[in-house]
mmCIF file of N, CA, C and O in Angstrom:
data_model
loop_
_atom_site.group_PDB
_atom_site.id
_atom_site.type_symbol
_atom_site.label_atom_id
_atom_site.label_comp_id
_atom_site.label_asym_id
_atom_site.label_seq_id
_atom_site.Cartn_x
_atom_site.Cartn_y
_atom_site.Cartn_z
ATOM 1 N N MET A 1 -2.948 -13.572 1.688
ATOM 2 C CA MET A 1 -3.430 -12.229 1.477
ATOM 3 C C MET A 1 -3.423 -11.496 2.813
ATOM 4 O O MET A 1 -3.771 -12.052 3.845
ATOM 5 N N ALA A 2 -3.025 -10.244 2.772
ATOM 6 C CA ALA A 2 -3.093 -9.422 3.971
ATOM 7 C C ALA A 2 -4.561 -9.282 4.367
ATOM 8 O O ALA A 2 -5.415 -9.083 3.518
ATOM 9 N N LYS A 3 -4.853 -9.388 5.627
ATOM 10 C CA LYS A 3 -6.243 -9.355 6.069
ATOM 11 C C LYS A 3 -6.672 -7.937 6.414
ATOM 12 O O LYS A 3 -5.985 -7.242 7.148
ATOM 13 N N ASP A 4 -7.809 -7.515 5.873
ATOM 14 C CA ASP A 4 -8.398 -6.212 6.180
ATOM 15 C C ASP A 4 -7.496 -5.036 5.834
ATOM 16 O O ASP A 4 -7.491 -4.029 6.526
ATOM 17 N N VAL A 5 -6.708 -5.156 4.772
ATOM 18 C CA VAL A 5 -5.886 -4.050 4.302
ATOM 19 C C VAL A 5 -6.559 -3.460 3.073
ATOM 20 O O VAL A 5 -6.870 -4.171 2.122
ATOM 21 N N LEU A 6 -6.792 -2.159 3.092
ATOM 22 C CA LEU A 6 -7.441 -1.487 1.977
ATOM 23 C C LEU A 6 -6.435 -0.627 1.226
ATOM 24 O O LEU A 6 -5.502 -0.091 1.812
ATOM 25 N N CYS A 7 -6.632 -0.504 -0.073
ATOM 26 C CA CYS A 7 -5.747 0.280 -0.917
ATOM 27 C C CYS A 7 -6.550 0.807 -2.101
ATOM 28 O O CYS A 7 -7.254 0.048 -2.756
ATOM 29 N N ALA A 8 -6.426 2.092 -2.391
ATOM 30 C CA ALA A 8 -7.174 2.702 -3.483
ATOM 31 C C ALA A 8 -6.370 2.779 -4.777
ATOM 32 O O ALA A 8 -6.839 3.322 -5.757
ATOM 33 N N VAL A 9 -5.163 2.230 -4.794
ATOM 34 C CA VAL A 9 -4.291 2.306 -5.973
ATOM 35 C C VAL A 9 -4.596 1.126 -6.889
ATOM 36 O O VAL A 9 -3.971 0.072 -6.808
ATOM 37 N N ASN A 10 -5.588 1.300 -7.777
ATOM 38 C CA ASN A 10 -6.033 0.176 -8.606
ATOM 39 C C ASN A 10 -5.087 -0.146 -9.757
ATOM 40 O O ASN A 10 -5.339 -1.079 -10.511
ATOM 41 N N SER A 11 -3.979 0.551 -9.888
ATOM 42 C CA SER A 11 -2.971 0.202 -10.885
ATOM 43 C C SER A 11 -1.950 -0.778 -10.325
ATOM 44 O O SER A 11 -0.983 -1.133 -10.992
ATOM 45 N N CYS A 12 -2.170 -1.246 -9.114
ATOM 46 C CA CYS A 12 -1.273 -2.200 -8.460
ATOM 47 C C CYS A 12 -1.755 -3.635 -8.711
ATOM 48 O O CYS A 12 -2.960 -3.911 -8.705
ATOM 49 N N THR A 13 -0.831 -4.547 -8.913
ATOM 50 C CA THR A 13 -1.135 -5.961 -9.120
ATOM 51 C C THR A 13 -1.945 -6.541 -7.962
ATOM 52 O O THR A 13 -2.783 -7.407 -8.161
ATOM 53 N N TYR A 14 -1.716 -6.069 -6.759
ATOM 54 C CA TYR A 14 -2.353 -6.628 -5.576
ATOM 55 C C TYR A 14 -3.729 -6.042 -5.270
ATOM 56 O O TYR A 14 -4.385 -6.442 -4.327
ATOM 57 N N TRP A 15 -4.191 -5.094 -6.076
ATOM 58 C CA TRP A 15 -5.494 -4.471 -5.847
ATOM 59 C C TRP A 15 -6.603 -5.409 -6.285
ATOM 60 O O TRP A 15 -6.529 -6.050 -7.304
ATOM 61 N N GLU A 16 -7.666 -5.494 -5.476
ATOM 62 C CA GLU A 16 -8.867 -6.258 -5.814
ATOM 63 C C GLU A 16 -10.092 -5.377 -5.624
ATOM 64 O O GLU A 16 -10.018 -4.322 -4.992
ATOM 65 N N GLU A 17 -11.233 -5.862 -6.123
ATOM 66 C CA GLU A 17 -12.502 -5.145 -5.972
ATOM 67 C C GLU A 17 -12.698 -4.702 -4.524
ATOM 68 O O GLU A 17 -12.223 -5.356 -3.596
ATOM 69 N N GLU A 18 -13.433 -3.620 -4.353
ATOM 70 C CA GLU A 18 -13.720 -3.027 -3.046
ATOM 71 C C GLU A 18 -12.457 -2.547 -2.341
ATOM 72 O O GLU A 18 -12.382 -2.513 -1.115
ATOM 73 N N ASN A 19 -11.431 -2.200 -3.130
ATOM 74 C CA ASN A 19 -10.156 -1.676 -2.613
ATOM 75 C C ASN A 19 -9.455 -2.618 -1.639
ATOM 76 O O ASN A 19 -8.788 -2.180 -0.700
ATOM 77 N N ARG A 20 -9.576 -3.892 -1.868
ATOM 78 C CA ARG A 20 -8.882 -4.887 -1.039
ATOM 79 C C ARG A 20 -7.468 -5.111 -1.561
ATOM 80 O O ARG A 20 -7.228 -5.099 -2.764
ATOM 81 N N CYS A 21 -6.534 -5.318 -0.650
ATOM 82 C CA CYS A 21 -5.152 -5.615 -1.021
ATOM 83 C C CYS A 21 -4.924 -7.106 -0.842
ATOM 84 O O CYS A 21 -5.155 -7.655 0.227
ATOM 85 N N LYS A 22 -4.472 -7.793 -1.911
ATOM 86 C CA LYS A 22 -4.272 -9.241 -1.829
ATOM 87 C C LYS A 22 -2.810 -9.630 -1.633
ATOM 88 O O LYS A 22 -2.460 -10.805 -1.741
ATOM 89 N N ALA A 23 -1.930 -8.665 -1.317
ATOM 90 C CA ALA A 23 -0.523 -8.976 -1.044
ATOM 91 C C ALA A 23 -0.418 -9.799 0.235
ATOM 92 O O ALA A 23 -1.205 -9.631 1.173
ATOM 93 N N GLU A 24 0.549 -10.702 0.283
ATOM 94 C CA GLU A 24 0.739 -11.534 1.480
ATOM 95 C C GLU A 24 1.303 -10.733 2.641
ATOM 96 O O GLU A 24 1.100 -11.076 3.797
ATOM 97 N N SER A 25 2.050 -9.687 2.338
ATOM 98 C CA SER A 25 2.581 -8.805 3.368
ATOM 99 C C SER A 25 2.664 -7.396 2.794
ATOM 100 O O SER A 25 2.623 -7.206 1.586
ATOM 101 N N ILE A 26 2.778 -6.415 3.656
ATOM 102 C CA ILE A 26 2.811 -5.013 3.257
ATOM 103 C C ILE A 26 4.077 -4.386 3.826
ATOM 104 O O ILE A 26 4.423 -4.595 4.995
ATOM 105 N N PHE A 27 4.769 -3.585 3.018
ATOM 106 C CA PHE A 27 5.952 -2.873 3.476
ATOM 107 C C PHE A 27 5.730 -1.388 3.216
ATOM 108 O O PHE A 27 5.618 -0.957 2.078
ATOM 109 N N VAL A 28 5.642 -0.608 4.283
ATOM 110 C CA VAL A 28 5.463 0.837 4.179
ATOM 111 C C VAL A 28 6.722 1.502 4.720
ATOM 112 O O VAL A 28 7.188 1.186 5.815
ATOM 113 N N ALA A 29 7.281 2.423 3.934
ATOM 114 C CA ALA A 29 8.493 3.134 4.330
ATOM 115 C C ALA A 29 8.200 4.625 4.358
ATOM 116 O O ALA A 29 7.130 5.071 3.955
ATOM 117 N N TYR A 30 9.166 5.400 4.826
ATOM 118 C CA TYR A 30 8.995 6.850 4.805
ATOM 119 C C TYR A 30 9.967 7.464 3.818
ATOM 120 O O TYR A 30 11.042 6.942 3.563
ATOM 121 N N HIS A 31 9.582 8.595 3.218
ATOM 122 C CA HIS A 31 10.418 9.221 2.214
ATOM 123 C C HIS A 31 10.998 10.550 2.665
ATOM 124 O O HIS A 31 11.658 11.225 1.901
ATOM 125 N N ALA A 32 10.783 10.930 3.900
ATOM 126 C CA ALA A 32 11.353 12.165 4.440
ATOM 127 C C ALA A 32 12.622 11.838 5.223
ATOM 128 O O ALA A 32 12.918 10.672 5.491
ATOM 129 N N ALA A 33 13.364 12.834 5.573
ATOM 130 C CA ALA A 33 14.606 12.641 6.329
ATOM 131 C C ALA A 33 14.341 12.292 7.794
ATOM 132 O O ALA A 33 15.239 11.868 8.501
ATOM 133 N N LYS A 34 13.107 12.454 8.235
ATOM 134 C CA LYS A 34 12.745 12.171 9.625
ATOM 135 C C LYS A 34 11.591 11.180 9.669
ATOM 136 O O LYS A 34 10.961 10.907 8.659
ATOM 137 N N GLN A 35 11.300 10.670 10.835
ATOM 138 C CA GLN A 35 10.160 9.766 11.000
ATOM 139 C C GLN A 35 8.886 10.511 10.625
ATOM 140 O O GLN A 35 8.717 11.679 10.977
ATOM 141 N N PRO A 36 7.978 9.857 9.927
ATOM 142 C CA PRO A 36 6.744 10.531 9.497
ATOM 143 C C PRO A 36 5.815 10.854 10.657
ATOM 144 O O PRO A 36 5.767 10.133 11.649
ATOM 145 N N THR A 37 5.087 11.944 10.480
ATOM 146 C CA THR A 37 4.043 12.308 11.434
ATOM 147 C C THR A 37 2.700 12.435 10.728
ATOM 148 O O THR A 37 1.675 12.569 11.369
ATOM 149 N N GLU A 38 2.715 12.364 9.394
ATOM 150 C CA GLU A 38 1.500 12.456 8.593
ATOM 151 C C GLU A 38 1.489 11.323 7.561
ATOM 152 O O GLU A 38 2.556 10.899 7.087
ATOM 153 N N PRO A 39 0.321 10.814 7.177
ATOM 154 C CA PRO A 39 0.252 9.737 6.186
ATOM 155 C C PRO A 39 0.939 10.076 4.864
ATOM 156 O O PRO A 39 1.523 9.207 4.228
ATOM 157 N N GLU A 40 0.900 11.358 4.478
ATOM 158 C CA GLU A 40 1.491 11.776 3.208
ATOM 159 C C GLU A 40 3.009 11.623 3.177
ATOM 160 O O GLU A 40 3.629 11.696 2.127
ATOM 161 N N GLU A 41 3.614 11.403 4.332
ATOM 162 C CA GLU A 41 5.070 11.259 4.418
ATOM 163 C C GLU A 41 5.513 9.808 4.323
ATOM 164 O O GLU A 41 6.665 9.488 4.590
ATOM 165 N N THR A 42 4.605 8.917 3.942
ATOM 166 C CA THR A 42 4.941 7.497 3.811
ATOM 167 C C THR A 42 4.776 7.032 2.369
ATOM 168 O O THR A 42 4.127 7.684 1.570
ATOM 169 N N ASP A 43 5.375 5.896 2.055
ATOM 170 C CA ASP A 43 5.292 5.268 0.731
ATOM 171 C C ASP A 43 5.041 3.778 0.908
ATOM 172 O O ASP A 43 5.629 3.157 1.775
ATOM 173 N N CYS A 44 4.210 3.223 0.049
ATOM 174 C CA CYS A 44 4.003 1.781 0.057
ATOM 175 C C CYS A 44 5.035 1.140 -0.861
ATOM 176 O O CYS A 44 5.011 1.337 -2.068
ATOM 177 N N LYS A 45 5.935 0.368 -0.315
ATOM 178 C CA LYS A 45 6.974 -0.301 -1.101
ATOM 179 C C LYS A 45 6.482 -1.646 -1.641
ATOM 180 O O LYS A 45 7.202 -2.335 -2.330
ATOM 181 N N THR A 46 5.249 -2.025 -1.321
ATOM 182 C CA THR A 46 4.669 -3.273 -1.790
ATOM 183 C C THR A 46 4.127 -3.111 -3.210
ATOM 184 O O THR A 46 3.935 -4.091 -3.931
ATOM 185 N N PHE A 47 3.887 -1.887 -3.651
ATOM 186 C CA PHE A 47 3.290 -1.614 -4.954
ATOM 187 C C PHE A 47 4.027 -2.334 -6.084
ATOM 188 O O PHE A 47 5.241 -2.364 -6.147
ATOM 189 N N LYS A 48 3.249 -2.969 -6.946
ATOM 190 C CA LYS A 48 3.778 -3.640 -8.138
ATOM 191 C C LYS A 48 2.816 -3.317 -9.275
ATOM 192 O O LYS A 48 1.634 -3.617 -9.195
ATOM 193 N N LYS A 49 3.316 -2.676 -10.318
ATOM 194 C CA LYS A 49 2.477 -2.247 -11.435
ATOM 195 C C LYS A 49 1.808 -3.444 -12.105
ATOM 196 O O LYS A 49 2.425 -4.475 -12.323
ATOM 197 N N LYS A 50 0.517 -3.281 -12.448
ATOM 198 C CA LYS A 50 -0.229 -4.327 -13.159
ATOM 199 C C LYS A 50 0.353 -4.564 -14.520
ATOM 200 O O LYS A 50 0.803 -3.695 -15.180
#
């Protein structure tokens, strides 16, 4: 499990109580044409629907 990683997306398989993420690793990518400068410009590629 990833240590001290929080996630509020409770529709994800890796979500646990208290917004804990139980994925072994996390992959975050960007969805804009340039490197992100704001959190909203990133995407979690680790998400897996429950």
